[in-house]
CSV table of C-alpha atoms in Angstrom, one decimal:
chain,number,residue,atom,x,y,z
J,1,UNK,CA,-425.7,-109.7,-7.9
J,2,UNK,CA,-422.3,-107.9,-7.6
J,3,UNK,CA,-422.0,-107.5,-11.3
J,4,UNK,CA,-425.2,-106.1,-11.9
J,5,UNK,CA,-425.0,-103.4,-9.2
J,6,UNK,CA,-422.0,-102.7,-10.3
J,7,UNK,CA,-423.1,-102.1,-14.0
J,8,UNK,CA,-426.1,-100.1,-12.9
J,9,UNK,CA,-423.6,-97.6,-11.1
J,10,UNK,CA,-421.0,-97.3,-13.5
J,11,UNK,CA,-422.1,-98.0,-17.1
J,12,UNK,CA,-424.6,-94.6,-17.3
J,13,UNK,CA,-421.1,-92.2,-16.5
J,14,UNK,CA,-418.9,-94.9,-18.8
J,15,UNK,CA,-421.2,-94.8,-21.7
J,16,UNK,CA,-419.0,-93.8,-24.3
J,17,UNK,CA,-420.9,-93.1,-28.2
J,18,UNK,CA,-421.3,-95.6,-30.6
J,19,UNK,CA,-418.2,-95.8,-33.0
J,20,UNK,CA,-420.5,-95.0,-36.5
J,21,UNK,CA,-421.3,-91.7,-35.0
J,22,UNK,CA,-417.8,-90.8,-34.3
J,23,UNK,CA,-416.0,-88.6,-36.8
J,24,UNK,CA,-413.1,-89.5,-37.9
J,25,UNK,CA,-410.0,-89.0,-35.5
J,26,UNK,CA,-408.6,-85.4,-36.5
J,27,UNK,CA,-405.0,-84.8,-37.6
J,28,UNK,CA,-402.7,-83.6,-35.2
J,29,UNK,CA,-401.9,-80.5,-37.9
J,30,UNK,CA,-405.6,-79.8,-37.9
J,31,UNK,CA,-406.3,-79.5,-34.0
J,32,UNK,CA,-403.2,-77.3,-33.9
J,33,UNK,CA,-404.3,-74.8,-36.4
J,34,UNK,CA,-408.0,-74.7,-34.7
J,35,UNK,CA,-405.8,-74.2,-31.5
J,36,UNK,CA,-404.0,-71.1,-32.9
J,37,UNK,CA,-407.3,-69.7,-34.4
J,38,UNK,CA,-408.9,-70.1,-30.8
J,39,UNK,CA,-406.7,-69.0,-28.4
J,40,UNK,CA,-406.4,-66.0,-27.5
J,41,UNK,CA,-402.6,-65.9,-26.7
J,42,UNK,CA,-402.2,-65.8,-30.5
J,43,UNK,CA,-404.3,-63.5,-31.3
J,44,UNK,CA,-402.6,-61.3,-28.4
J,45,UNK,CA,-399.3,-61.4,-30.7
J,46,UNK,CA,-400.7,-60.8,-33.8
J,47,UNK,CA,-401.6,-57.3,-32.5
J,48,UNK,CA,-397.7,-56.6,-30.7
J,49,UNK,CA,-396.7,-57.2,-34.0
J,50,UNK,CA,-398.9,-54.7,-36.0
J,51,UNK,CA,-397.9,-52.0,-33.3
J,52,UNK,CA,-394.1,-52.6,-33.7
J,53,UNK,CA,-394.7,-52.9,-37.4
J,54,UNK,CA,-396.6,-49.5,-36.9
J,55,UNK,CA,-393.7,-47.9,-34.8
J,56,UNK,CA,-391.5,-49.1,-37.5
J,57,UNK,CA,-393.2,-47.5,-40.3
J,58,UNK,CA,-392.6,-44.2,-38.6
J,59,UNK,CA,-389.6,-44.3,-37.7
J,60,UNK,CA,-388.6,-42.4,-41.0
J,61,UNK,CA,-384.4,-41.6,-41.5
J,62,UNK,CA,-385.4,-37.9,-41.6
J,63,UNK,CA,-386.6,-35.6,-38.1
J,64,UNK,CA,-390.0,-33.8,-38.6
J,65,UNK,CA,-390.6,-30.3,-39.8
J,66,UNK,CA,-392.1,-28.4,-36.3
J,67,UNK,CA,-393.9,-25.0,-37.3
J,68,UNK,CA,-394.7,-23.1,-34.8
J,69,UNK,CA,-397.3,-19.8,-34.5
J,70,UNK,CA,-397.3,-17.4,-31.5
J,71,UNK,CA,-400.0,-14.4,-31.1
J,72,UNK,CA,-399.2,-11.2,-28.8
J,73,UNK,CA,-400.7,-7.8,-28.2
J,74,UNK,CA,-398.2,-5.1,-29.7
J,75,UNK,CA,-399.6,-1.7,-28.4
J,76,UNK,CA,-403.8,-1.2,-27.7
J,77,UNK,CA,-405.6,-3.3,-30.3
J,78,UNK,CA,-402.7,-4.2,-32.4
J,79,UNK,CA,-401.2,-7.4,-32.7
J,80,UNK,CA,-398.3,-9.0,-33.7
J,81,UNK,CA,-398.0,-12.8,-34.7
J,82,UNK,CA,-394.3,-15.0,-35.5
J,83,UNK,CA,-394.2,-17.9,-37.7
J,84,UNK,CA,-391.3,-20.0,-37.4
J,85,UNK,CA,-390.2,-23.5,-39.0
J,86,UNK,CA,-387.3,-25.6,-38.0
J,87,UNK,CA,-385.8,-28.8,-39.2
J,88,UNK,CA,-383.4,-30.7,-37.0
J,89,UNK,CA,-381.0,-31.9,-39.1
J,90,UNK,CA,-379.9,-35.9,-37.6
J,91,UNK,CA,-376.3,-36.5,-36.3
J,92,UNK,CA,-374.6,-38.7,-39.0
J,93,UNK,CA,-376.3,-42.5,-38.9
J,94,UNK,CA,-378.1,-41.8,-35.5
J,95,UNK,CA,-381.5,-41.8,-37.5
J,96,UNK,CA,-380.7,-45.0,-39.6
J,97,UNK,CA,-380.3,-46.5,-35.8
J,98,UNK,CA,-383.4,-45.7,-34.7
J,99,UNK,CA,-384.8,-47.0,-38.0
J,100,UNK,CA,-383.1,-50.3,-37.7
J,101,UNK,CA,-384.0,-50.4,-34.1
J,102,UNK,CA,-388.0,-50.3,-34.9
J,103,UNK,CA,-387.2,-53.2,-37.4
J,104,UNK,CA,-385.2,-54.7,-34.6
J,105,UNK,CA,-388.2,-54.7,-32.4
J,106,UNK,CA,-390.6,-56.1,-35.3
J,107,UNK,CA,-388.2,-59.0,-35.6
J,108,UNK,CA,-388.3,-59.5,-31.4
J,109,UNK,CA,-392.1,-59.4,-31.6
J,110,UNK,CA,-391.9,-61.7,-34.5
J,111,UNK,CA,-389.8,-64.2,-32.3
J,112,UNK,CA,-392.2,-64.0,-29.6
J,113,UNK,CA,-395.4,-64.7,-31.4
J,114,UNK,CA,-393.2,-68.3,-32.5
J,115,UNK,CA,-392.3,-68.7,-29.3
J,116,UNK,CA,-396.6,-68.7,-28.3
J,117,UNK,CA,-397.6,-70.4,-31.5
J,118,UNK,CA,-395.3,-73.5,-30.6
J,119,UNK,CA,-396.6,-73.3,-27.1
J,120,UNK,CA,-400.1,-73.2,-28.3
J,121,UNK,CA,-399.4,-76.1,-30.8
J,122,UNK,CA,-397.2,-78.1,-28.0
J,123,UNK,CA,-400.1,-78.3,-25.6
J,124,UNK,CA,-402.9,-78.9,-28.6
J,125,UNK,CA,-400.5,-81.8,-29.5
J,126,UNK,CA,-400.7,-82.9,-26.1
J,127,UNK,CA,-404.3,-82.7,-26.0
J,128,UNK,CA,-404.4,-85.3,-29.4
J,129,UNK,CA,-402.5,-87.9,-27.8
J,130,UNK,CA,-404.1,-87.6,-24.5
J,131,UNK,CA,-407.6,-88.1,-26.0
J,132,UNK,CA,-405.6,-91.2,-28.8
J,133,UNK,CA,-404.9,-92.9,-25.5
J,134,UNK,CA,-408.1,-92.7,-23.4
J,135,UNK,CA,-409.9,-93.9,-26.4
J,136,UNK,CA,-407.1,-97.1,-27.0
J,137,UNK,CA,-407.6,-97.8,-22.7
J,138,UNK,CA,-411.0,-97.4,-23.3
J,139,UNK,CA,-411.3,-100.2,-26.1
J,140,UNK,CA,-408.1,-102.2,-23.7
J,141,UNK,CA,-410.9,-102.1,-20.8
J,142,UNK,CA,-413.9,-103.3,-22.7
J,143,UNK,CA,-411.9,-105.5,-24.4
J,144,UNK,CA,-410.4,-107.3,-21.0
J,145,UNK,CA,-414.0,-107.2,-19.4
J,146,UNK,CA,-415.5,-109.5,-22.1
J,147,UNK,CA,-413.1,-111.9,-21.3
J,148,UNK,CA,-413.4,-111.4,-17.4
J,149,UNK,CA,-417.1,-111.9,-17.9
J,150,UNK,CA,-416.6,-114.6,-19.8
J,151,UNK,CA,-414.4,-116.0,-16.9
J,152,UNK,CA,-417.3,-115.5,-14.1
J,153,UNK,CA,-420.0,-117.3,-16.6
J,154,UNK,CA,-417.3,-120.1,-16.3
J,155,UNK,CA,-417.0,-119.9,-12.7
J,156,UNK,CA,-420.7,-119.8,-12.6
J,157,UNK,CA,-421.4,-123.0,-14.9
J,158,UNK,CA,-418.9,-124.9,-12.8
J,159,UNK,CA,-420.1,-123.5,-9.4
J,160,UNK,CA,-424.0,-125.0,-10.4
J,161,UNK,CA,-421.9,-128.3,-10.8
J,162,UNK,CA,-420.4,-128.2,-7.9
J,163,UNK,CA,-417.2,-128.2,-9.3
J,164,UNK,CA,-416.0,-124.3,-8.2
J,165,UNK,CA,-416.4,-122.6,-4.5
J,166,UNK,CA,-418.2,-119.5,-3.8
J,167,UNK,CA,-415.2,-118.3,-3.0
J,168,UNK,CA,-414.0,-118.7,-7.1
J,169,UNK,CA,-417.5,-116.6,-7.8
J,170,UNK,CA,-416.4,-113.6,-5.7
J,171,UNK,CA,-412.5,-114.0,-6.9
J,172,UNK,CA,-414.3,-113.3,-10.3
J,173,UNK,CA,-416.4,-110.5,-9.8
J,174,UNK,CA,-413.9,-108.6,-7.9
J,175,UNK,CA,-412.1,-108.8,-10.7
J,176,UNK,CA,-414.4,-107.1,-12.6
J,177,UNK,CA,-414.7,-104.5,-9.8
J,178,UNK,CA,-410.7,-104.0,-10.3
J,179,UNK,CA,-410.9,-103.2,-13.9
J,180,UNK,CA,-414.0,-100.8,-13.6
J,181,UNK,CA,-411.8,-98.6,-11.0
J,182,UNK,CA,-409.1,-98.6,-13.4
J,183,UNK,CA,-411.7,-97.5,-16.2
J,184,UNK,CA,-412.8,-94.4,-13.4
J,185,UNK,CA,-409.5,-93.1,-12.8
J,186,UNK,CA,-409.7,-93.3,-17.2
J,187,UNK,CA,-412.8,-91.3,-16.9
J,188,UNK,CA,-411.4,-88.9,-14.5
J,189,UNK,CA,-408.3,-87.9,-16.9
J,190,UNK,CA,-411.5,-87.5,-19.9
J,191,UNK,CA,-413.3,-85.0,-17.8
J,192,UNK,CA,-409.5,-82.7,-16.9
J,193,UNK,CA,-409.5,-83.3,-21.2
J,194,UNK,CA,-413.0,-82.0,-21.8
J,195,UNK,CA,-412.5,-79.0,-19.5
J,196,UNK,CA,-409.3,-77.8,-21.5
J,197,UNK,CA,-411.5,-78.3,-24.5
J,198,UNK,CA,-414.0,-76.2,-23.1
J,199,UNK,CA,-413.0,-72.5,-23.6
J,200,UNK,CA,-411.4,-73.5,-27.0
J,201,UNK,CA,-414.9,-74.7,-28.5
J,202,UNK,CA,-416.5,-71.4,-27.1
J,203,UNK,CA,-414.3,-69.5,-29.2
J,204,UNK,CA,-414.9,-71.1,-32.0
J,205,UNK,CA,-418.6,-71.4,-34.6
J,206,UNK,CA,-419.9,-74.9,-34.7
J,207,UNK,CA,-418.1,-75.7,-38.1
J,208,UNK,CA,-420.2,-76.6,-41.2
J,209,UNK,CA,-418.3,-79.8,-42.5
J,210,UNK,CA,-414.5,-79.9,-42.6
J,211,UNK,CA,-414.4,-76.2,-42.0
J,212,UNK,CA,-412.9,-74.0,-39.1
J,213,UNK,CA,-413.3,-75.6,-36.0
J,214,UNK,CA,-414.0,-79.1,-37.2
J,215,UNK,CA,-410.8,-80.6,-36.0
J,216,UNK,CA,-411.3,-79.4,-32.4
J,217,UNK,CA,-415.0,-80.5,-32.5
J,218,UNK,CA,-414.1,-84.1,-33.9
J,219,UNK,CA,-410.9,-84.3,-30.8
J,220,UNK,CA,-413.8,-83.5,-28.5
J,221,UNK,CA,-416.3,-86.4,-29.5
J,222,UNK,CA,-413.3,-88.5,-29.3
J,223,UNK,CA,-412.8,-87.7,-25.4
J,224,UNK,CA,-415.4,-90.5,-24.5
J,225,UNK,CA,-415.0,-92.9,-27.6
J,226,UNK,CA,-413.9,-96.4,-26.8
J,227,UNK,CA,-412.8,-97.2,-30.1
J,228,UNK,CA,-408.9,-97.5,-31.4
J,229,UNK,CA,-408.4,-94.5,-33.1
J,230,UNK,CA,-406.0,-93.6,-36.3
J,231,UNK,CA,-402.5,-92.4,-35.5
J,232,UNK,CA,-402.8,-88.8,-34.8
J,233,UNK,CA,-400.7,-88.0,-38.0
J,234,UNK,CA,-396.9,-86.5,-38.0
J,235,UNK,CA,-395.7,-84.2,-35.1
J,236,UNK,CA,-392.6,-82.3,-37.6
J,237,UNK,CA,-394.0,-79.9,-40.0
J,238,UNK,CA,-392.5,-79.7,-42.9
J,239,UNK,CA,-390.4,-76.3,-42.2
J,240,UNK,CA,-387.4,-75.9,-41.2
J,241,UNK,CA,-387.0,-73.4,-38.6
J,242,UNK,CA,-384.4,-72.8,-35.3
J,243,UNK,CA,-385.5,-73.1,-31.9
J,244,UNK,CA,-388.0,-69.8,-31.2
J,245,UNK,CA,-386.0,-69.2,-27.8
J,246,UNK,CA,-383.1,-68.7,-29.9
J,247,UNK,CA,-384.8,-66.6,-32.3
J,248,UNK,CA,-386.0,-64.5,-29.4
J,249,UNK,CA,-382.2,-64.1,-27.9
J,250,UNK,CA,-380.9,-62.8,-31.1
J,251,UNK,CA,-383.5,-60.6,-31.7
J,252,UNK,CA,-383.2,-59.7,-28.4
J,253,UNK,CA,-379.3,-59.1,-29.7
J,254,UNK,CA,-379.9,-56.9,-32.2
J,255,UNK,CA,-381.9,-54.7,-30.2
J,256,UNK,CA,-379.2,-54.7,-27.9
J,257,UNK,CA,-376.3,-53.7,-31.0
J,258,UNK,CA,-378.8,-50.9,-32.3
J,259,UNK,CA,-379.0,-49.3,-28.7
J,260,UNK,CA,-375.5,-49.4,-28.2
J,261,UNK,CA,-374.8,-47.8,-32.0
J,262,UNK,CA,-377.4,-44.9,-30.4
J,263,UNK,CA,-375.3,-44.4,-27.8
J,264,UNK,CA,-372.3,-43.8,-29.3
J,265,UNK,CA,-373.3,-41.2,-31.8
J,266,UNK,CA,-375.4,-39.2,-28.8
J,267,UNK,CA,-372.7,-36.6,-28.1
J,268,UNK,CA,-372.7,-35.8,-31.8
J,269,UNK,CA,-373.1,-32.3,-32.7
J,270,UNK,CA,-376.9,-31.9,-33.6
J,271,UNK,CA,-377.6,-28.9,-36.3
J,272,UNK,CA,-380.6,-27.4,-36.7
J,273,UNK,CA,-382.1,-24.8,-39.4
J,274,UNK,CA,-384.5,-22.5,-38.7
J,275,UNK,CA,-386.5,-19.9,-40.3
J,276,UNK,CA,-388.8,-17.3,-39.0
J,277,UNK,CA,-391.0,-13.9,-40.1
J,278,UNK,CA,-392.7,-12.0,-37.2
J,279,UNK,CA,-394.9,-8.9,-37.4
J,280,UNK,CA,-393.7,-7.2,-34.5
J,281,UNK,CA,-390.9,-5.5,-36.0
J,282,UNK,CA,-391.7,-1.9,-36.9
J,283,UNK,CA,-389.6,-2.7,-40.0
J,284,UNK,CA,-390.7,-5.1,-42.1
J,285,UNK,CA,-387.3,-6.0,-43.6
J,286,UNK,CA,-386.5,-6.7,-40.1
J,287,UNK,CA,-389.5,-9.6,-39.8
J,288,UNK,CA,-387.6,-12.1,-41.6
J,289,UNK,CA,-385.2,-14.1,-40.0
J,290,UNK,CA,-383.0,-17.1,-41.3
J,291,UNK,CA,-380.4,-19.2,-38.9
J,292,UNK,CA,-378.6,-22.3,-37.9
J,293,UNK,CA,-378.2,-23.7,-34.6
J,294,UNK,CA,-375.3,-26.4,-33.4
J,295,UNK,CA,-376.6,-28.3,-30.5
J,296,UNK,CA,-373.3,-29.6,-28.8
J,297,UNK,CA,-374.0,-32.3,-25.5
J,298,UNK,CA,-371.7,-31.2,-23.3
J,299,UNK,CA,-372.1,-33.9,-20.1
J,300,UNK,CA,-369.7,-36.2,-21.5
J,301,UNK,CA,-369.8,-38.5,-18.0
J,302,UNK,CA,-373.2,-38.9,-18.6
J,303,UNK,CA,-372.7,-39.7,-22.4
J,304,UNK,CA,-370.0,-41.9,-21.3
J,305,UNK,CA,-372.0,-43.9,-18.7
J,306,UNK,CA,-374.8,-44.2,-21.3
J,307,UNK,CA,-372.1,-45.9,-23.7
J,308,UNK,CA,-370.5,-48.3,-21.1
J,309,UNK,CA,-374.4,-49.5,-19.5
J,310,UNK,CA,-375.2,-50.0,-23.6
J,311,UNK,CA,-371.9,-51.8,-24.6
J,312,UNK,CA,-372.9,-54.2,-20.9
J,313,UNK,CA,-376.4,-55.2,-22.4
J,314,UNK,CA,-375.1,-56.1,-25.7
J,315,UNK,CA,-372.6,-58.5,-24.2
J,316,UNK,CA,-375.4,-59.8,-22.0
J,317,UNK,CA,-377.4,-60.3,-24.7
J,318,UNK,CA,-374.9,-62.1,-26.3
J,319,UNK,CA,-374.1,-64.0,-23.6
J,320,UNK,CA,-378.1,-65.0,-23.8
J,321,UNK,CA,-377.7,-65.5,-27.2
J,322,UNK,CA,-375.1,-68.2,-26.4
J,323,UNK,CA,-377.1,-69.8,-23.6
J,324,UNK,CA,-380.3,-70.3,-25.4
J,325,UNK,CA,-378.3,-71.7,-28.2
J,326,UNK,CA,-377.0,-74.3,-25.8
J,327,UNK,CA,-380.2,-75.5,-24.4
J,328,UNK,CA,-381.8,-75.9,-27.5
J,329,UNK,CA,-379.1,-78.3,-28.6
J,330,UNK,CA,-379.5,-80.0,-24.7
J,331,UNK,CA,-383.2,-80.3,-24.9
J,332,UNK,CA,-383.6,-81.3,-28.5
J,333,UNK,CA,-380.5,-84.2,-27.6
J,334,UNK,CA,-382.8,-84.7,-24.3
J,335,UNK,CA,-386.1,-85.3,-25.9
J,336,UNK,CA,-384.3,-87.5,-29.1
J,337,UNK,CA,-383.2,-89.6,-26.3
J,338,UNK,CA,-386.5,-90.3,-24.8
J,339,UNK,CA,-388.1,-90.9,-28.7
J,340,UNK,CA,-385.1,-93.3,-29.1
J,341,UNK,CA,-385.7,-95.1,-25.8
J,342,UNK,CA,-389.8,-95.3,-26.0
J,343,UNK,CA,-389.7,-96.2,-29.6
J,344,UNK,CA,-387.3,-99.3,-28.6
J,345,UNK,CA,-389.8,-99.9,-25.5
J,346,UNK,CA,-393.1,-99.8,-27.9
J,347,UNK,CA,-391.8,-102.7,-30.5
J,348,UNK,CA,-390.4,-104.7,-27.7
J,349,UNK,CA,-393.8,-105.0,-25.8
J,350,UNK,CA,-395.6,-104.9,-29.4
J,351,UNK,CA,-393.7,-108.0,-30.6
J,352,UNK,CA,-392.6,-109.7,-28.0
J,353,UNK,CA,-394.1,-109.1,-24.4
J,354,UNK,CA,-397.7,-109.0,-25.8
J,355,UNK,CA,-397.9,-112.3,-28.1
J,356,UNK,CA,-396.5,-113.8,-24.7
J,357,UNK,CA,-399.1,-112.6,-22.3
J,358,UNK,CA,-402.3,-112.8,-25.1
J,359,UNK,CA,-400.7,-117.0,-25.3
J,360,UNK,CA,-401.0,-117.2,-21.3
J,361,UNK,CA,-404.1,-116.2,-21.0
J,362,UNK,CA,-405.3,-118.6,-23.7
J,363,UNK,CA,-403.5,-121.4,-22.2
J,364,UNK,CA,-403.9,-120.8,-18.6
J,365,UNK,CA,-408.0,-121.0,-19.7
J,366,UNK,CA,-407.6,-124.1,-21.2
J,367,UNK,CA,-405.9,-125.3,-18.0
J,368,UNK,CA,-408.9,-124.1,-16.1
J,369,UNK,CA,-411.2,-125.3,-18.2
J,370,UNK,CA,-409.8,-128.8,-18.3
J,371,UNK,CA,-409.0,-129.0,-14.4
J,372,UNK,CA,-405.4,-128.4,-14.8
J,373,UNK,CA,-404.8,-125.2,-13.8
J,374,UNK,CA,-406.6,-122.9,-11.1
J,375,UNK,CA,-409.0,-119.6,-12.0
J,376,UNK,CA,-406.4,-117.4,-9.8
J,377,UNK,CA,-403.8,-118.2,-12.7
J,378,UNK,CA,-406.1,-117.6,-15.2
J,379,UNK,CA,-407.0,-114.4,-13.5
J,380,UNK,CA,-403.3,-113.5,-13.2
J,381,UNK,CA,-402.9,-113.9,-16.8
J,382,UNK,CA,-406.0,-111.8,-18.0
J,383,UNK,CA,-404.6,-108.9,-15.5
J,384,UNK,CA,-401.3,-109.5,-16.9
J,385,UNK,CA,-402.2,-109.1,-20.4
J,386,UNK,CA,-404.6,-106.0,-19.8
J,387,UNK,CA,-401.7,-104.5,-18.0
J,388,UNK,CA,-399.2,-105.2,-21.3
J,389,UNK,CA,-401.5,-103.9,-23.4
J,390,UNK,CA,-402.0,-100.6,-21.3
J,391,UNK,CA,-398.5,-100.2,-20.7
J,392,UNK,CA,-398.3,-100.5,-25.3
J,393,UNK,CA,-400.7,-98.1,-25.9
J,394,UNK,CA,-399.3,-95.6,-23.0
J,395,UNK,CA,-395.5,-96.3,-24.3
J,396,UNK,CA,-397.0,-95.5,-27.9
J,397,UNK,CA,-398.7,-91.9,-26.5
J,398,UNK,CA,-395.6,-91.6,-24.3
J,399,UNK,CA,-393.3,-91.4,-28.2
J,400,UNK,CA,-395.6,-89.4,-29.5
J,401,UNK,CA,-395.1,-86.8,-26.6
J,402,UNK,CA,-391.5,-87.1,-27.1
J,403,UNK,CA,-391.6,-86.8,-30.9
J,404,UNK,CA,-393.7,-83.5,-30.0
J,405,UNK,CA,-391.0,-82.2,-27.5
J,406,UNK,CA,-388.2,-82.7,-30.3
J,407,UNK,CA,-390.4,-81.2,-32.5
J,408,UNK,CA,-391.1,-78.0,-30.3
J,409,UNK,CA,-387.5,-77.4,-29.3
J,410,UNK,CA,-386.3,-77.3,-33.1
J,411,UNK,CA,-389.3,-75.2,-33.7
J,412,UNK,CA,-391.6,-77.3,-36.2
J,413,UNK,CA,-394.1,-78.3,-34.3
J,414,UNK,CA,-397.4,-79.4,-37.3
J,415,UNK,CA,-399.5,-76.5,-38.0
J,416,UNK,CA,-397.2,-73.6,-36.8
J,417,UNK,CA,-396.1,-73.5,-39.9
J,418,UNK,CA,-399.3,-71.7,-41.0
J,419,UNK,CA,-399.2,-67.9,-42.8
J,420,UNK,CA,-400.3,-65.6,-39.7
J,421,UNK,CA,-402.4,-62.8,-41.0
């Protein structure tokens, strides 16, 4: 009776669908670049790019032509109008650094849309191996209650011949009860899964075959599967690009270089040509008018001050430069460390500690079976060998979250690699 309550309350919120109407288990690649389509965060960047490309574009090496026109009442009804153009010519290279500034910030914005995208793709990667595992425990689970079922139909058989205690019968079914509160804390990490899906599959069409959205469609069908799924695919793309925190401090840098160029040329003479012709002379000889101007700064503390706070941000830039360079090279030595240690933890408990507790089980059975041993041990062995193969398929998600952190620290994360348009 204990079993079949406890199937009536559980199995409707474990039903998980049948494995012919699964779609295949997406590619880690393919769930990323669905990612980057659908978040917003990427789109976000896109556009701080096109305005910096934009400022760049006019940032021309030459300084614009200002005409001006000015209207004013000469004597009664009469009255007199001025026309005048002037062209500020640029202090030597202080143009070119403004030009190479606007580029400078194009390359910053650059490094910060690389620094989302690997973001993005780190947590869709995540997201893959998270749903790989639920759907290995999942098959683990069903797997390990077969054979506890199994175990209280044996219990049973020998209990109607008087050869088990009631006391076996519960140890049995409380067994059962064990495993399917394990399988609800399972369900509970499907449902914090399914509501990170959620906002991505609104912003995407239901896709029409292998199309746009398919990958993040098929990752969401997987959420309540109970069958093993394919590896998830590589986590390295196949470019090779620097860490994008670096990238970010060094464009950062050469922001930092070009401002501090600006302020050294500032207390450059400026020279300016102008030209005017006004109606209000009575002559009109005297209405045209042709000149140059020397704009000379003459504040040099301020010019001064201006150089030393420039020259200070370009050292701390470099300084960040330096630092981001340093824990790139510490988190990428980090997370090889942790692939290195979980890879050597998944083939010792795939060929050794699993072959050892799948051959207890099966002999502490025929023990049980042949009034040699007692159902506790064979209990103990089914829990043991449902725990190894937990802890295999966790240590196996566990390397490829590590394989993703090396992967994002260097940069090359699957799928962020794409063209961005």
């Amino acid at each position: 009776m204990i079993i079949w309550t406890l199937s009536l309350l559980v199995a409707p919120a474990l039903a998980a669908p049948p494995s012919e109407a699964l779609p295949p288990f997406p590619s880690r690649a393919d769930v990323v670049e669905d990612c980057l389509r659908a978040d917003p965060r990427e789109s976000a960047a896109g556009t701080e790019i096109a305005a910096a490309k934009a400022i760049a574009a006019g940032a021309t090496p030459l300084s614009p032509l200002m005409v001006n026109v000015d209207v004013a009442p000469l004597m009664g009804d009469m009255l007199g109008g001025e026309v005048s153009a002037s062209w500020m010519l640029p202090a030597p290279r202080m143009r070119a650094s403004q030009t190479a500034l606007a580029v400078a910030g194009v390359s910053d914005k650059e490094a910060a849309q690389r620094m989302v995208a690997v973001e993005i793709a780190a947590e869709a990667s995540r997201m893959v191996d998270e749903v790989w595992e639920l759907a290995a425990l999942r098959l683990i689970f069903d797997q390990h209650d077969a054979v506890l079922a199994s175990a209280a139909e044996a219990v049973a058989r020998r209990l109607g011949a008087g050869l088990a205690t009631p006391e076996q019968r519960v140890m049995a079914d409380m067994a059962r009860v064990d495993l399917a509160e394990q399988r609800l804390t399972l369900e509970r990490r499907a449902s914090v899964v399914e509501a990170r899906l959620a906002p991505l599959l609104a912003a995407v069409p239901a896709p029409i075959g292998s199309g746009e959205g398919a990958a993040l469609y098929a990752l969401s069908a997987w959420t309540r599967a109970a069958v093993m799924p394919s590896e998830p695919g590589p986590v390295l793309s196949t470019s090779t690009v620097r860490s994008p925190a670096v990238e970010m401090a060094e464009a950062d840098l050469a922001m930092a270089r070009q401002m501090e160029a600006m302020a050294r040329r500032a207390g450059a003479p400026m020279t300016e040509l102008m030209l005017s012709y006004s109606s209000m002379w009575g002559d009109p000889a005297m209405g045209l008018m042709a000149g140059v101007g020397v704009e000379i700064p003459i504040d040099g503390r301020v010019l001064r001050q201006q150089r030393i706070g420039a020259e200070q941000k370009t050292k701390a830039a470099e300084t960040r430069v330096a630092a981001a360079k340093w824990a790139a090279s510490q988190e990428q030595a980090s997370a090889q460390a942790m692939v290195d240690e979980m890879a050597a933890m998944e083939t010792l408990m795939r060929e050794r500690m699993a072959p050892l507790t799948a051959e207890r089980v099966r002999l502490a059975r025929t023990a049980f079976e042949n009034n040699r041993g007692t159902l506790a041990d064979w209990l103990a062995a089914v829990r043991d060998d449902a725990h190894t193969a937990q802890r295999l398929v966790e240590t196996r998600a566990e390397l490829h979250r590590a394989e993703a952190m090396v992967a994002m620290a260097r940069g090359e994360l699957a799928g962020t690699e794409l063209e961005r348009k």
